[in-house]
Structures are given as structure tokens and as C-alpha cells.
Coordinates of C-alpha atoms in Angstrom, one line a residue:
M185 CA 97.6 62.4 73.8
K186 CA 94.0 61.2 74.1
C187 CA 91.9 60.4 71.0
E188 CA 88.5 58.6 70.9
R189 CA 89.0 55.0 69.6
F190 CA 86.3 55.3 67.2
S191 CA 76.6 49.1 42.8
A192 CA 77.6 49.6 40.3
W193 CA 78.6 53.2 39.7
L194 CA 82.2 52.8 38.7
I195 CA 84.2 55.9 39.4
A196 CA 86.2 56.5 36.3
I197 CA 87.4 60.1 36.5
C198 CA 90.0 60.1 33.6
L199 CA 91.5 63.6 34.1
S200 CA 95.1 63.4 32.9
W201 CA 95.6 59.7 33.7
V202 CA 99.2 58.6 33.6
S203 CA 98.6 54.9 34.2
C204 CA 95.7 52.6 34.8
S205 CA 95.8 49.2 36.3
S206 CA 93.4 46.8 34.5
E207 CA 90.4 45.5 36.3
S208 CA 90.2 41.8 37.1
A209 CA 87.4 39.9 35.4
S210 CA 85.9 39.1 38.7
D211 CA 86.1 42.6 40.3
T212 CA 84.6 45.9 39.3
E213 CA 86.9 48.1 41.3
N214 CA 88.5 51.2 39.9
A215 CA 91.8 51.4 38.1
D216 CA 94.4 53.8 39.6
A217 CA 93.8 57.4 38.6
S218 CA 97.3 58.5 39.4
A219 CA 97.7 61.8 37.6
G220 CA 97.3 65.3 39.0
S221 CA 94.5 67.6 38.0
A222 CA 94.8 71.2 37.2
S223 CA 94.5 71.9 41.0
G224 CA 97.3 69.4 41.7
G225 CA 95.1 67.0 43.6
G226 CA 95.3 63.9 41.5
G227 CA 92.6 61.9 39.7
A228 CA 89.6 61.0 41.9
G229 CA 89.1 57.3 42.8
G230 CA 91.9 54.9 42.4
G231 CA 90.3 51.7 43.6
G232 CA 87.1 51.1 45.4
A233 CA 85.3 48.2 46.9
G234 CA 84.0 46.0 44.1
A235 CA 80.3 46.2 43.7
S236 CA 80.1 42.7 42.4
G237 CA 82.3 39.6 42.3
D238 CA 84.6 40.7 45.2
G239 CA 83.1 38.5 47.7
G240 CA 81.3 38.3 50.9
A241 CA 81.1 34.9 52.4
G242 CA 80.6 33.3 49.0
G243 CA 84.1 33.4 47.5
T244 CA 85.4 29.9 46.8
N245 CA 88.5 30.2 44.6
G246 CA 91.4 27.8 45.0
G247 CA 95.0 28.3 46.0
S248 CA 96.9 28.4 49.3
S249 CA 98.6 30.8 51.6
G250 CA 101.7 30.9 53.8
A251 CA 102.5 29.6 57.2
A252 CA 102.5 32.2 59.9
N253 CA 105.3 32.9 62.3
G254 CA 107.5 35.7 63.5
G255 CA 107.9 39.2 62.3
S256 CA 106.0 42.3 63.3
A257 CA 105.1 45.8 62.2
G258 CA 107.5 47.3 64.6
G259 CA 105.5 47.1 67.9
A260 CA 104.4 44.6 70.5
S261 CA 101.5 42.4 69.4
V262 CA 99.6 43.0 72.6
G263 CA 100.0 44.5 76.0
A264 CA 100.8 48.1 77.0
W265 CA 100.1 50.3 74.0
A266 CA 102.9 52.4 72.4
P267 CA 103.5 54.1 69.1
Q268 CA 105.6 52.3 66.5
A269 CA 109.3 52.9 66.9
W270 CA 109.7 54.7 63.6
E271 CA 107.2 57.3 64.7
D272 CA 109.9 58.8 67.0
C273 CA 110.8 61.2 64.1
E274 CA 109.7 64.7 64.9
A275 CA 112.9 66.8 65.4
N276 CA 115.3 69.2 63.8
G277 CA 113.0 70.8 61.3
R278 CA 111.1 74.1 60.6
A279 CA 107.7 75.1 62.0
V280 CA 105.7 76.2 58.9
S281 CA 102.2 77.6 58.7
A282 CA 99.8 78.1 55.8
G283 CA 96.2 78.8 55.1
P284 CA 93.7 78.0 52.4
Q285 CA 95.1 80.6 49.9
D286 CA 98.8 79.7 50.1
Y287 CA 99.2 76.1 51.3
H288 CA 99.9 74.7 47.8
D289 CA 102.9 77.0 47.5
V290 CA 104.2 75.4 50.7
L291 CA 103.5 71.7 50.3
D292 CA 106.2 70.9 47.6
G293 CA 108.9 72.8 49.5
L294 CA 108.6 70.8 52.7
M295 CA 111.8 69.1 53.9
P296 CA 112.6 66.3 56.3
G297 CA 111.8 67.4 59.9
D298 CA 109.3 70.1 58.9
V299 CA 106.0 70.5 60.6
L300 CA 103.3 72.2 58.5
T301 CA 100.3 73.4 60.5
L302 CA 97.3 74.3 58.3
A303 CA 95.1 77.1 59.8
A304 CA 91.4 76.5 60.4
G305 CA 89.4 77.0 57.3
D306 CA 88.1 75.3 54.1
Y307 CA 90.7 73.8 51.7
D308 CA 89.2 73.2 48.3
R309 CA 92.2 72.2 46.2
G310 CA 93.1 68.9 48.0
L311 CA 96.4 68.0 49.7
P312 CA 98.7 66.4 47.1
I313 CA 101.8 65.1 48.9
R314 CA 104.9 64.4 46.8
V315 CA 107.6 65.0 49.5
S316 CA 109.3 62.6 51.9
G317 CA 110.9 62.8 55.2
E318 CA 113.6 60.3 56.3
P319 CA 114.2 58.0 59.3
G320 CA 114.2 60.1 62.4
R321 CA 113.0 63.2 60.6
C322 CA 109.4 62.9 59.4
I323 CA 107.4 65.5 57.6
V324 CA 104.3 66.4 59.6
I325 CA 101.2 67.9 58.0
Q326 CA 98.6 68.7 60.6
G327 CA 95.4 70.7 61.2
A328 CA 95.1 73.5 63.7
A329 CA 95.2 72.5 67.3
T330 CA 91.8 74.2 67.8
G331 CA 90.3 72.1 65.0
G332 CA 88.4 73.4 62.0
T333 CA 90.9 72.5 59.3
R334 CA 88.6 71.1 56.6
V335 CA 89.5 69.6 53.2
L336 CA 86.5 69.7 50.9
G337 CA 85.3 67.0 48.5
S338 CA 85.9 66.9 44.8
D339 CA 84.9 65.0 41.7
A340 CA 88.4 65.6 40.2
F341 CA 90.9 64.4 42.8
N342 CA 91.3 62.5 46.1
L343 CA 91.4 64.8 49.0
V344 CA 94.7 63.7 50.5
A345 CA 96.8 62.1 47.7
L346 CA 100.2 60.6 48.4
Y347 CA 102.7 60.1 45.5
G348 CA 105.8 58.1 46.4
A349 CA 105.9 59.7 49.8
S350 CA 107.5 58.2 52.9
Y351 CA 108.0 59.2 56.5
V352 CA 105.0 61.5 56.5
K353 CA 102.5 62.1 59.3
I354 CA 99.0 63.4 58.5
R355 CA 96.8 64.3 61.4
N356 CA 94.1 66.4 62.9
L357 CA 92.1 67.1 59.7
V358 CA 88.4 67.0 58.8
L359 CA 87.8 65.4 55.4
S360 CA 84.4 66.2 54.0
G361 CA 83.5 64.1 50.9
D362 CA 80.4 66.2 50.2
G363 CA 78.9 63.3 48.2
K364 CA 81.5 63.6 45.5
A365 CA 83.7 61.0 43.8
G366 CA 87.1 61.8 45.5
F367 CA 88.4 59.4 48.2
G368 CA 89.5 60.8 51.6
V369 CA 93.1 59.5 51.7
A370 CA 94.7 57.6 48.9
S371 CA 98.2 56.5 47.9
Q372 CA 98.5 56.6 44.1
G373 CA 101.0 56.6 41.3
S374 CA 103.7 54.0 40.5
D375 CA 106.0 54.2 43.5
P376 CA 105.7 52.6 46.9
V377 CA 104.3 54.7 49.8
H378 CA 105.6 53.7 53.2
H379 CA 106.1 54.9 56.8
I380 CA 102.9 56.9 56.8
L381 CA 100.9 58.0 59.8
V382 CA 97.2 58.8 59.3
E383 CA 95.9 59.9 62.6
N384 CA 92.9 61.7 64.1
L385 CA 91.0 62.4 60.9
E386 CA 87.3 62.9 60.8
L387 CA 85.8 61.6 57.5
S388 CA 82.2 61.9 56.4
G389 CA 80.3 62.3 53.1
F390 CA 82.1 59.6 51.2
D391 CA 78.9 57.6 50.7
A392 CA 77.5 58.6 47.3
D393 CA 78.5 55.1 46.0
Q394 CA 79.8 51.9 47.5
Q395 CA 83.1 52.3 45.6
I396 CA 84.0 55.6 47.2
V397 CA 86.5 54.9 50.0
G398 CA 87.6 56.8 53.1
I399 CA 91.2 55.5 53.2
S400 CA 92.7 53.6 50.2
T401 CA 96.1 52.4 49.1
K402 CA 96.7 51.9 45.4
T403 CA 100.5 51.4 45.6
P404 CA 102.7 49.0 47.4
A405 CA 102.3 50.2 51.0
H406 CA 104.1 49.1 54.1
H407 CA 104.6 50.5 57.6
W408 CA 101.4 52.5 57.5
V409 CA 99.8 53.4 60.9
I410 CA 96.1 54.3 60.6
R411 CA 95.1 55.4 64.0
G412 CA 92.3 57.1 65.9
N413 CA 90.3 58.1 62.8
R414 CA 86.5 58.4 62.7
I415 CA 84.7 57.4 59.5
A416 CA 81.0 57.9 59.5
G417 CA 79.2 57.4 56.2
A418 CA 81.3 55.9 53.3
G419 CA 80.8 53.5 50.5
T420 CA 83.8 51.6 51.9
G421 CA 85.7 52.7 55.0
L422 CA 89.2 51.4 54.4
Y423 CA 90.3 49.5 51.2
L424 CA 94.0 48.5 51.3
G425 CA 95.5 46.8 48.3
N426 CA 94.3 46.2 44.8
S427 CA 91.5 44.0 43.4
D428 CA 93.8 41.8 41.4
G429 CA 96.2 41.0 44.3
S430 CA 98.8 43.5 43.1
L431 CA 99.9 46.6 45.1
P432 CA 100.0 44.9 48.5
F433 CA 99.5 46.4 51.9
Y434 CA 101.7 44.8 54.5
A435 CA 103.5 45.4 57.9
G436 CA 100.9 47.9 58.8
V437 CA 99.0 48.9 62.0
I438 CA 95.3 49.7 62.0
E439 CA 94.2 50.8 65.5
F440 CA 91.7 52.8 67.5
N441 CA 89.5 53.6 64.5
S442 CA 85.8 53.9 64.5
V443 CA 84.2 53.0 61.1
R444 CA 80.4 53.1 61.0
Q445 CA 77.5 53.3 58.5
T446 CA 79.3 52.0 55.4
T447 CA 77.5 50.7 52.4
G448 CA 80.1 48.0 51.8
Y449 CA 83.1 47.0 53.8
S450 CA 84.1 48.8 57.0
M451 CA 87.6 47.6 56.0
Q452 CA 89.1 45.2 53.5
I453 CA 92.8 44.3 53.0
K454 CA 93.1 42.6 49.7
H455 CA 94.8 39.4 48.9
Q456 CA 98.4 39.5 47.7
S457 CA 99.8 37.7 44.7
A458 CA 103.3 38.8 45.7
R459 CA 105.0 41.5 47.6
P460 CA 108.4 43.3 47.5
N461 CA 111.3 42.1 49.7
D462 CA 111.8 45.5 51.3
V463 CA 110.4 44.0 54.6
P464 CA 111.6 40.6 55.7
D465 CA 109.3 37.6 55.4
G466 CA 107.2 37.0 58.4
A467 CA 105.8 40.5 58.8
E468 CA 102.7 41.2 60.8
T469 CA 99.8 43.5 60.1
L470 CA 98.1 44.4 63.4
I471 CA 94.4 45.2 63.6
R472 CA 93.5 46.2 67.1
Y473 CA 91.2 48.3 69.2
N474 CA 88.9 49.2 66.3
V475 CA 85.1 49.4 66.0
F476 CA 83.7 48.2 62.7
S477 CA 79.9 48.6 62.7
K478 CA 77.3 48.6 60.0
D479 CA 73.5 49.2 59.9
S480 CA 70.5 49.4 57.6
Q481 CA 72.6 51.4 55.0
S482 CA 74.4 48.1 54.1
S483 CA 74.2 46.9 50.6
S484 CA 72.3 43.7 50.0
G485 CA 72.3 40.8 47.5
G486 CA 75.4 40.6 45.4
S487 CA 76.7 43.8 46.8
A488 CA 76.6 42.8 50.4
R489 CA 79.9 42.9 52.2
P490 CA 81.3 41.9 55.6
N491 CA 82.4 44.5 58.1
L492 CA 86.0 43.2 57.9
L493 CA 87.5 41.0 55.2
L494 CA 91.1 39.9 55.1
G495 CA 92.6 38.3 52.0
H496 CA 95.5 35.9 51.9
Q497 CA 99.2 36.6 51.9
P498 CA 101.5 35.6 49.0
T499 CA 101.2 31.8 48.5
S500 CA 104.9 31.4 48.1
G501 CA 108.1 33.4 48.3
V502 CA 108.6 36.5 50.4
G503 CA 105.5 37.3 52.4
A504 CA 104.3 33.7 52.5
N505 CA 104.9 33.7 56.3
D506 CA 103.3 37.0 56.9
R507 CA 100.2 37.1 59.1
F508 CA 97.4 39.2 60.4
V509 CA 97.1 39.6 64.1
V510 CA 93.6 40.7 65.0
Y511 CA 92.7 41.5 68.6
A512 CA 90.6 43.7 71.0
N513 CA 88.3 44.8 68.2
F514 CA 84.5 45.3 68.4
L515 CA 82.6 44.2 65.3
Y516 CA 78.9 45.1 65.5
D517 CA 75.8 44.5 63.3
N518 CA 75.5 43.6 59.7
P519 CA 72.0 42.9 58.4
T520 CA 73.2 41.4 55.1
E521 CA 76.5 39.6 55.6
M522 CA 78.9 38.2 58.2
L523 CA 80.8 40.5 60.5
F524 CA 84.2 39.0 59.6
Q525 CA 85.6 36.9 56.8
A526 CA 89.2 35.9 56.3
E527 CA 91.7 33.5 54.8
G528 CA 95.5 33.0 54.9
N529 CA 97.5 33.3 58.1
L530 CA 95.5 34.6 61.0
V531 CA 95.9 35.1 64.8
V532 CA 92.5 36.3 66.1
F533 CA 91.9 36.7 69.8
N534 CA 90.3 38.9 72.5
N535 CA 87.7 40.3 70.0
L536 CA 84.0 41.0 70.5
F537 CA 81.7 39.9 67.6
V538 CA 78.1 40.9 68.0
N539 CA 75.5 40.7 65.3
P540 CA 71.9 41.1 66.2
S541 CA 71.0 40.9 62.5
G542 CA 72.9 37.8 61.3
G543 CA 76.1 35.8 61.4
A544 CA 79.4 36.6 62.9
V545 CA 82.6 34.9 61.6
T546 CA 83.6 32.8 58.6
I547 CA 87.2 31.7 58.0
Q548 CA 87.0 30.2 54.5
P549 CA 88.5 30.2 51.0
H550 CA 88.1 33.4 49.0
N551 CA 91.0 33.9 46.6
A552 CA 93.1 31.2 48.3
T553 CA 92.5 29.2 51.5
P554 CA 92.8 29.6 55.2
R555 CA 96.2 28.3 56.2
Q556 CA 97.6 28.7 59.7
V557 CA 94.6 29.9 61.8
D558 CA 94.6 30.4 65.5
F559 CA 91.2 31.7 66.8
F560 CA 91.0 31.9 70.5
F561 CA 89.5 33.8 73.5
N562 CA 86.9 35.6 71.4
T563 CA 83.3 36.4 72.5
I564 CA 80.6 35.9 69.8
L565 CA 76.9 36.6 70.0
A566 CA 74.9 36.3 66.8
S567 CA 71.5 35.6 65.5
G568 CA 73.0 33.5 62.8
M569 CA 76.1 31.4 62.5
G570 CA 78.6 32.1 65.2
L571 CA 81.9 30.8 64.0
R572 CA 82.6 28.8 60.8
I573 CA 86.1 27.5 59.8
T574 CA 86.1 25.6 56.6
G575 CA 88.2 24.8 53.5
G576 CA 91.6 25.2 55.2
D577 CA 94.9 23.9 53.9
S578 CA 95.3 20.4 55.5
A579 CA 99.1 20.9 55.8
F580 CA 98.4 23.5 58.5
T581 CA 96.1 23.8 61.5
Q582 CA 92.9 25.9 61.8
E583 CA 91.8 25.7 65.4
A584 CA 89.3 27.4 67.7
T585 CA 90.2 27.4 71.4
G586 CA 88.7 29.0 74.5
N587 CA 86.0 31.0 72.7
A588 CA 82.5 31.8 74.0
S589 CA 79.8 31.7 71.2
Y590 CA 76.1 32.2 71.8
G591 CA 73.4 31.9 69.2
P592 CA 71.4 29.4 67.1
Q593 CA 74.5 28.0 65.5
P594 CA 77.5 28.6 67.8
Y595 CA 80.2 26.7 65.9
S596 CA 80.9 24.9 62.7
V597 CA 84.6 24.0 63.2
T598 CA 86.5 20.8 62.7
S599 CA 89.2 21.4 65.2
A600 CA 87.9 23.0 68.4
R601 CA 88.6 22.6 72.1
D602 CA 87.8 24.2 75.4
N603 CA 85.1 26.4 73.9
V604 CA 81.7 27.2 75.5
E605 CA 78.4 27.7 73.7
G606 CA 74.8 28.5 74.3
T607 CA 71.7 30.1 72.9
L608 CA 71.1 33.9 73.0
A609 CA 68.7 33.2 75.8
D610 CA 71.6 31.6 77.7
A611 CA 73.7 34.6 77.1
A612 CA 71.5 36.7 79.4
Q613 CA 72.7 34.5 82.3
A614 CA 76.4 34.2 81.1
F615 CA 77.2 37.9 80.6
A616 CA 76.8 41.0 82.7
A617 CA 74.3 42.6 80.4
A618 CA 73.3 40.7 77.3
S619 CA 69.5 40.3 77.5
S620 CA 69.4 42.6 74.5
L621 CA 72.2 43.0 71.9
A622 CA 71.3 46.7 71.4
L623 CA 73.6 49.5 72.1
P624 CA 74.1 51.2 74.6
G625 CA 73.9 48.9 77.5
L626 CA 75.7 45.7 76.3
D627 CA 78.3 44.4 78.7
L628 CA 80.0 41.1 77.7
H629 CA 82.1 40.6 80.9
P630 CA 81.2 37.2 82.4
R631 CA 78.6 37.1 85.1
G632 CA 79.9 35.5 88.3
N633 CA 81.7 32.3 87.6
A634 CA 80.2 31.9 84.1
L635 CA 82.4 30.9 81.2
S636 CA 84.8 29.1 83.5
G637 CA 86.5 25.8 82.8
S638 CA 89.8 24.0 83.2
A639 CA 92.9 26.1 82.6
I640 CA 94.1 26.3 79.0
S641 CA 97.9 25.9 78.8
A642 CA 99.6 28.9 77.3
S643 CA 101.9 26.5 75.4
E644 CA 98.8 25.5 73.4
L645 CA 98.4 29.0 72.0
P646 CA 100.4 30.5 69.1
T647 CA 103.9 31.9 69.6
G648 CA 104.8 35.5 69.1
V649 CA 101.7 37.1 70.7
D650 CA 101.0 37.8 74.4
A651 CA 97.7 36.0 75.3
S652 CA 98.3 36.5 79.0
V653 CA 96.0 39.6 79.1
D654 CA 92.4 40.0 78.1
F655 CA 90.4 42.6 76.1
D656 CA 90.8 45.0 79.1
G657 CA 94.5 44.3 79.6
V658 CA 93.7 42.3 82.7
T659 CA 96.0 39.3 83.4
R660 CA 94.4 35.9 82.6
D661 CA 94.5 32.8 84.6
F662 CA 93.4 30.9 81.4
T663 CA 90.2 29.5 83.0
R664 CA 87.7 31.9 81.4
R665 CA 86.5 31.5 77.9
G666 CA 85.9 34.5 75.7
A667 CA 87.5 37.9 75.4
Y668 CA 87.4 38.8 79.1
A669 CA 89.2 37.2 82.1
G670 CA 86.6 38.2 84.6
P671 CA 84.3 41.0 85.8
A672 CA 84.9 44.5 84.5
P673 CA 87.6 46.5 86.2
A674 CA 87.0 50.2 87.1
G675 CA 86.8 52.3 84.0
A676 CA 86.6 49.4 81.5
W677 CA 85.4 50.3 78.0
K678 CA 82.0 48.9 77.2
P679 CA 80.8 48.1 73.7
S680 CA 80.1 51.3 71.9
L681 CA 80.3 52.7 68.4
D682 CA 83.1 55.0 69.6
A683 CA 86.5 53.3 69.8
Q684 CA 88.6 53.1 72.9
S685 CA 91.1 55.8 73.8
Y686 CA 94.9 55.6 73.7

């Protein structure tokens, strides 16, 4: 399969609400509208991206996070790509077809192993999903192979609403928000939603307000795979978790997505006050091969948001040793905030951070503190701050190694080694094509022998990830700084607003 790797209006649709989670005093995000409407779709909204108080680079609350080691979401942390093991689950079921008139009659009758194909056409009553597959026998809900299966926006319900579902695959749909209040995909209700694949969806028209979200979780959610989706025009692209640290998102994979032209975050994963013990401590959430880009539509002032913000893991108990593993992503442009902000347990490597309009990366306290942070082999070009790491837990290390940062302020880091730096003017000589940071035309492979230095020992890098290959998957000799090990191989992906293929 080949896919392209691509404020204040508070939505409060209170149609038949069953339960509401209270807002935190510092966050104006929506409560969970978890009831079904007359059409069966479920209340619209269910958690947005706080228009105030929910932080860009200014969050400074106390607390701590957990040490990072071990665990995974079920797949390799880097290297040859493969689906997650649990996805091998399409067998021994019925092939079912439905269209815009009869699909609601079919949805609730789906059983483990069934594959429902929705014919091309417009679906205006949402996709409420209350059924579950089982290990080895997922339920698949997919659009027509020829395309054209379009779910229309609503002010009354979220377009794809998951209630207590598990082992469900959703793919090949067009979600058209139509400037209305409903989110694109949302887990809602009181029960966990787990082992969910959201793949190859086209989302647009979710940008009437910053708090309208393309893909949202408002339940405990684990083993989600969000892959190969294209979100263009949303208040917030992906918003995973809840504003008060409840309803955690963990042990997930977000990969090959293109998220562009958002008002607020391209993606945020909220901090976690605690999480269930249904996944062993030390789980990883993988964020890889994505493009997160913003532009002049970005909110400013108190509503400004980074492209990507990652909150801390639980500060004690199960989940305290979870971590985010972030690699081979391209974060581009943000005229009002940094590209990337994070805290907690982080492994960040082989990424491209390019901001012609401001700063790039800040690892800093938000709702807790940075704890175990390994930031290595990244390439940064920014017209503001390149990399800042501050306020970390002194019982752990926060280190930058082997990065290449170019701009007026390349680094503000206490523990750093074997990095290279320069001005944006210097970048034109260091990289294959970086005299302008505009797209297309940018190529951040090193020019000649640029970015070379003494070899960095692999033993100095974090365990549990394979740092032996670069952004392109080319084997490293550990002498090059930045995301690339050398010149571009044939067919290499170049920075673009369309994500890589898989």
C-alpha cells in the first residue's frame, strides 16, 4: 500500500449530554459531549485546544515527570517500517456493503472480522461506532476503493464517534467539516477506546474555531495508530487527552500524517495525571514521519500555539517511565510560536525543524518539568531561538548531542556536546539548498564534508532506539551532525508539506 505521508468560541453543544468533564481553571477546552443525538452521531465537540491558558512556550507550572526506559507501542522505534503487530487482524469475517441510506442499519450489527465498505456518496448522519472486534479479528470500516466516500459536517455530532470501541480500523474516508462544530474523529463516552487504526483520511473544513479538532480522544486511549491522514484547515489538527490531565493517550503511534494550516496546534498530546495499568509501565508513544506545518492562519497573542506540544507522563506510579519517541518528522513555519514544545520523558532525533518566521524548539516546564531528555541528530534552521532546554529535573539528564542548529540563537542548553552551529547565512554553505527557507526547494542534506566532526559513540546515546540510521534510513558512521548522515540518496524525500510514503 502506498499513501502520501502528509478564541474563545467554546463549543458547548449540549444535545442529550450524559456526562461532562469539568474544565480546569486554567484551560478553556470543551467538556466531553458523550451522548448520541437523534441521528446517532453523538454530541459535537468533546474537547478542543484551549483558547487561553493552555500554553505555548509560556507555561511554567511545577511538578515532575518519570524516567524513560524500555517499552514500546508494539513496533520498532526506528528502522524498516512495518505496521504494528496487532494490525494483523483482518480475517474470518463477512464482507458487508452499505450506502448513505442504509449504513446506520448495518453499523451496530458488525461483528469481529467484518469488513464494511461504504459506497461512494455523501453521508450526513455521522459514523457512530459502538462495536468492537477482538485480537486477530478486527472490524474494518472503510470507504470505497475508488474514493468519494464523504462524511459531512454537523453542529450536532462528531463525524466519526467511537464509544467503548476496540480493535476497529477506519480508513479511506473524506471528512468534510463544512465549517461546523463537529470534530472529525473523536473517542467519547466513559469507556476506554483502544486498538484503533485511523488511516488515509482526508480532513478539511474543521477551522471555524480554534477549538474544533480534526482527530480527538476524550477517553482513556491506548494502542491507537493514526497513519497517513491529511488534515488541511482545522482549529487544531490532533488533540489527544484531556485538558486536566485525565483521559490519557498512551502507547500510540502517530505516523506519516500531514497537518497544515491549523489555527492552533498541529498536534498536542496532553499531560497525564495518571493512567490505567492495562499497558505495562515504560510504554512508548511513537511520533514519526509526519509533517506539522503552520502559516499566516495561526492564532497570535494568548491564543498562539506551537505546531507540536507534548505534555508530561504521570509523575509517579504506572506510566512514570513512559516516554515519547519523536523522529524523522518535518516541522515547518510558525509565525507566532515555537515549532515544538515538550516536557517529561523524551527521545527526539533525526528531525527537521525549520521556522523562517520564528523559533524552533523549547524543552521546558509546562504542567510539570522535562525529566529524561535525549535530543540528538536533529537539524534546526530558525530565524529565532534554535534549541532551548531549561527547567529540567536535576535528578535526570537533559542533553543535546550531535545536532546542527543555524540561526541568530542556535542553542540555549546547559548540557550539550558535539553539536555544530552557525548563522542562517552560514547555512547556505553547510546544506545542499538552504539559501532560502521557502518551500519547495529546501534540501538539508549536508554539502560536501560540512557538518562533520569526530565520531560520536553509540554508547553515549539512549538505549532502546536505533540511532544507527539517519532521516533517510541511511546507515550512520556517527561523524555527521544533524538529521542526515551524508548527501541525499537516490529518491530521497525532500522537505515538503506532503508527508513521506510508506
